[in-house]
Coordinates of C-alpha atoms in Angstrom, one line a residue:
M1421 CA 104.9 105.3 -57.7
A1422 CA 105.4 106.6 -54.2
T1423 CA 104.2 104.4 -51.4
E1424 CA 102.6 105.9 -48.2
D1425 CA 105.9 106.4 -46.4
I1426 CA 107.4 108.5 -49.3
T1427 CA 106.6 112.3 -49.7
I1428 CA 107.5 114.1 -52.8
H1429 CA 108.1 117.9 -52.8
G1430 CA 108.3 119.6 -56.2
S1431 CA 109.7 122.9 -57.5
R1432 CA 109.3 123.9 -61.2
L1433 CA 112.1 125.7 -63.0
Y1434 CA 111.7 128.5 -65.5
F1435 CA 111.9 127.0 -69.0
S1436 CA 111.5 129.6 -71.8
A1437 CA 110.3 127.1 -74.4
M1438 CA 107.1 126.4 -72.4
R1439 CA 104.2 128.8 -72.6
A1440 CA 101.3 129.2 -70.2
G1441 CA 99.3 126.0 -69.8
G1442 CA 102.4 123.9 -70.7
E1443 CA 102.1 124.6 -74.4
M1444 CA 105.2 124.1 -76.4
D1445 CA 106.3 124.3 -80.2
E1446 CA 106.0 120.9 -82.0
K1447 CA 109.8 120.7 -81.6
I1448 CA 111.5 122.4 -78.7
P1449 CA 114.3 124.8 -79.6
H1450 CA 117.8 123.8 -78.4
A1451 CA 118.7 127.1 -76.8
P1452 CA 116.2 126.9 -73.9
V1453 CA 117.3 123.3 -73.4
A1454 CA 120.9 124.3 -73.0
S1455 CA 120.2 127.3 -70.8
F1456 CA 118.0 125.3 -68.4
A1457 CA 121.1 123.8 -66.7
E1458 CA 122.9 127.2 -66.4
T1459 CA 122.8 129.6 -63.5
P1460 CA 120.8 130.9 -61.7
Y1461 CA 117.4 129.1 -62.0
V1462 CA 118.4 125.5 -61.2
D1463 CA 120.9 126.6 -58.5
E1464 CA 118.3 128.6 -56.8
A1465 CA 115.7 125.8 -57.0
V1466 CA 118.1 123.3 -55.5
E1467 CA 118.9 125.7 -52.7
S1468 CA 115.2 126.4 -51.9
L1469 CA 114.4 122.7 -51.9
A1470 CA 117.4 121.8 -49.6
A1471 CA 115.8 124.1 -47.0
S1472 CA 112.9 121.7 -46.7
P1473 CA 112.8 118.5 -44.7
L1474 CA 114.1 116.4 -47.4
D1475 CA 116.3 113.3 -47.7
A1476 CA 117.4 113.7 -51.4
V1477 CA 117.0 116.1 -54.3
C1478 CA 116.1 115.0 -57.9
L1479 CA 116.7 116.9 -61.0
A1480 CA 114.0 115.8 -63.5
F1481 CA 115.2 117.1 -67.0
T1482 CA 116.4 114.7 -69.7
S1483 CA 117.2 116.9 -72.6
S1484 CA 119.7 119.2 -70.9
A1485 CA 121.8 116.1 -70.1
Y1486 CA 121.6 115.1 -73.7
K1487 CA 122.8 118.6 -74.8
H1488 CA 125.9 118.8 -72.5
G1489 CA 126.7 115.1 -72.4
P1490 CA 127.9 112.8 -69.6
D1491 CA 130.7 115.0 -68.5
G1492 CA 128.5 118.1 -68.5
E1493 CA 125.9 116.3 -66.4
R1494 CA 128.5 115.3 -63.8
A1495 CA 129.8 118.8 -63.7
L1496 CA 126.4 120.1 -63.2
I1497 CA 125.8 117.8 -60.2
E1498 CA 129.2 118.9 -58.7
R1499 CA 128.3 122.6 -59.1
L1500 CA 124.9 122.0 -57.4
R1501 CA 126.2 120.0 -54.5
P1502 CA 127.0 123.0 -52.2
R1503 CA 123.5 124.3 -52.9
A1504 CA 122.0 120.9 -51.8
R1505 CA 123.8 121.3 -48.5
D1506 CA 125.1 117.8 -48.5
L1507 CA 121.8 116.1 -49.5
P1508 CA 122.2 113.4 -52.1
L1509 CA 121.5 114.9 -55.5
V1510 CA 120.5 112.7 -58.5
S1511 CA 119.5 113.5 -62.1
T1512 CA 117.7 111.7 -64.8
C1513 CA 120.4 110.5 -67.1
L1514 CA 123.0 109.7 -64.4
S1515 CA 120.3 107.8 -62.6
A1516 CA 119.4 106.0 -65.9
E1517 CA 123.2 105.0 -66.2
R1518 CA 123.0 103.5 -62.8
A1519 CA 119.8 101.8 -63.4
L1520 CA 120.9 100.2 -66.6
A1521 CA 124.0 99.0 -65.0
K1522 CA 122.1 97.6 -62.0
L1523 CA 119.9 95.6 -64.4
G1524 CA 122.8 94.4 -66.5
A1525 CA 121.4 95.9 -69.7
K1526 CA 123.6 96.0 -72.7
R1527 CA 121.4 96.8 -75.8
L1528 CA 119.3 99.9 -75.3
A1529 CA 116.4 101.3 -77.2
I1530 CA 115.6 104.8 -76.6
V1531 CA 112.1 106.3 -77.1
N1532 CA 112.3 110.1 -77.0
P1533 CA 109.3 112.5 -76.8
P1534 CA 107.9 113.6 -80.1
W1535 CA 108.9 117.2 -79.2
F1536 CA 112.6 116.2 -79.4
D1537 CA 114.0 116.9 -83.0
T1538 CA 116.4 114.4 -84.7
D1539 CA 119.4 116.4 -83.5
L1540 CA 118.4 116.2 -79.8
D1541 CA 117.4 112.7 -80.2
G1542 CA 120.9 111.9 -81.7
L1543 CA 122.5 113.6 -78.8
G1544 CA 120.7 111.2 -76.4
A1545 CA 122.0 108.2 -78.3
S1546 CA 125.5 109.6 -78.1
Y1547 CA 125.1 110.2 -74.3
F1548 CA 124.4 106.5 -73.6
E1549 CA 127.0 105.2 -76.1
A1550 CA 129.6 107.4 -74.4
V1551 CA 128.9 105.6 -71.1
G1552 CA 129.2 102.2 -72.5
F1553 CA 125.8 101.1 -73.8
R1554 CA 125.0 99.9 -77.2
V1555 CA 122.1 101.8 -78.6
V1556 CA 120.1 99.6 -81.0
H1557 CA 117.3 102.1 -81.7
H1558 CA 116.7 105.8 -81.0
A1559 CA 114.0 108.0 -82.3
P1560 CA 111.3 110.5 -81.2
C1561 CA 108.1 108.5 -80.8
G1562 CA 105.7 108.8 -83.6
L1563 CA 102.9 110.3 -81.4
P1564 CA 101.3 113.8 -81.5
S1565 CA 103.6 116.4 -80.0
G1566 CA 102.5 117.6 -76.7
Q1567 CA 102.4 116.2 -73.1
K1568 CA 98.7 115.9 -72.9
Y1569 CA 98.6 113.8 -76.0
I1570 CA 100.8 110.9 -74.8
T1571 CA 98.5 108.2 -73.6
P1572 CA 99.5 104.9 -72.0
Q1573 CA 98.0 102.8 -74.7
S1574 CA 99.5 104.7 -77.5
L1575 CA 103.0 104.7 -75.9
Y1576 CA 102.7 101.1 -75.1
D1577 CA 101.9 100.3 -78.8
W1578 CA 104.8 102.3 -80.0
I1579 CA 107.3 100.7 -77.7
A1580 CA 106.0 97.2 -78.8
K1581 CA 106.8 98.1 -82.4
I1582 CA 110.3 99.2 -81.4
V1583 CA 111.0 96.1 -79.2
N1584 CA 109.7 93.7 -81.8
A1585 CA 111.9 95.2 -84.4
S1586 CA 115.1 95.3 -82.4
D1587 CA 117.2 93.1 -80.1
A1588 CA 117.0 95.6 -77.2
D1589 CA 117.2 94.2 -73.7
A1590 CA 116.1 97.5 -72.1
V1591 CA 114.1 100.5 -73.3
F1592 CA 114.6 104.0 -71.9
I1593 CA 111.6 106.4 -72.3
G1594 CA 113.4 109.8 -72.5
G1595 CA 111.8 113.0 -71.3
N1596 CA 110.4 113.5 -67.9
G1597 CA 107.2 114.9 -69.4
Q1598 CA 106.1 111.7 -71.1
R1599 CA 103.3 109.8 -69.4
S1600 CA 104.9 106.5 -69.2
V1601 CA 105.2 105.1 -65.6
G1602 CA 101.8 103.4 -65.9
I1603 CA 102.9 100.9 -68.6
I1604 CA 106.1 99.7 -67.1
D1605 CA 104.8 96.5 -65.6
A1606 CA 102.9 95.7 -68.8
V1607 CA 105.9 96.3 -71.1
E1608 CA 108.1 94.2 -69.0
K1609 CA 105.7 91.3 -68.6
T1610 CA 104.5 91.1 -72.2
L1611 CA 107.5 92.3 -74.2
G1612 CA 110.3 90.7 -72.1
V1613 CA 112.5 93.8 -71.8
S1614 CA 113.4 96.0 -68.9
M1615 CA 111.7 99.4 -69.1
L1616 CA 113.1 102.6 -67.6
T1617 CA 111.5 106.0 -67.5
G1618 CA 112.9 109.4 -66.4
N1619 CA 110.8 109.8 -63.2
Q1620 CA 111.1 106.1 -62.3
V1621 CA 114.9 106.1 -62.4
I1622 CA 115.3 109.3 -60.3
L1623 CA 112.9 108.0 -57.7
W1624 CA 114.8 104.7 -57.6
D1625 CA 118.1 106.5 -57.4
A1626 CA 117.0 108.8 -54.7
L1627 CA 115.8 105.9 -52.6
R1628 CA 119.1 104.1 -53.3
S1629 CA 121.2 107.1 -52.3
I1630 CA 119.7 107.1 -48.8
S1631 CA 119.6 103.2 -48.5
A1632 CA 115.9 103.4 -48.0
K1633 CA 114.1 100.1 -47.5
V1634 CA 110.9 100.7 -49.4
N1635 CA 108.7 98.1 -51.3
I1636 CA 107.5 99.5 -54.6
E1637 CA 105.4 97.1 -56.6
G1638 CA 104.1 97.4 -60.2
Y1639 CA 106.7 99.9 -61.6
G1640 CA 109.4 97.6 -62.9
R1641 CA 112.0 95.1 -62.0
L1642 CA 114.4 98.0 -61.2
F1643 CA 112.8 98.3 -57.8
H1644 CA 113.7 94.7 -57.1
A1645 CA 117.1 94.3 -58.8

């Protein structure tokens, strides 16, 4: 998604549910998801990144926000602000809230990764309902569990089934590990809904937070709203 005038610097955080090579259980356990947002790992990562020549810091993790809810996500950002040294700090679900509001979305379909269980998926629906959106569909997508198994075509086909069976005006692809940005344009043009993904919304929100004038084409109406 990034144009030539955008550089992205990454730092991975320790996540005990993920083994070497990115392998995970078919359904990720909740304890590592909850502890992901606790000190010290995320705090140290933010502080380390803030020492780099950056304009904004993005936290790319959806499921921890589902676990601690909107109030918990806001509290996390406030806790991390001193570590970010006054750089703008955005996170997936808070950015998704802003993006949905910017697009004027009201009826939301949530497509979560297959490695989210029904309880975690339900927490995601509760998150967005708590901040004022009507969730008309939510479920883990019915694809093989594992980041390397999510293909653009299979995810597009799954989204088409959801959109055709609901009255959603926007679809949010939960999980920053789902391979999804490549089908945003196709979903919006052929299915008539706004499509948001975890990595798309944090990039958009980071650019918004610094009032960057950047032209990003092919990755959704969000960048032109």
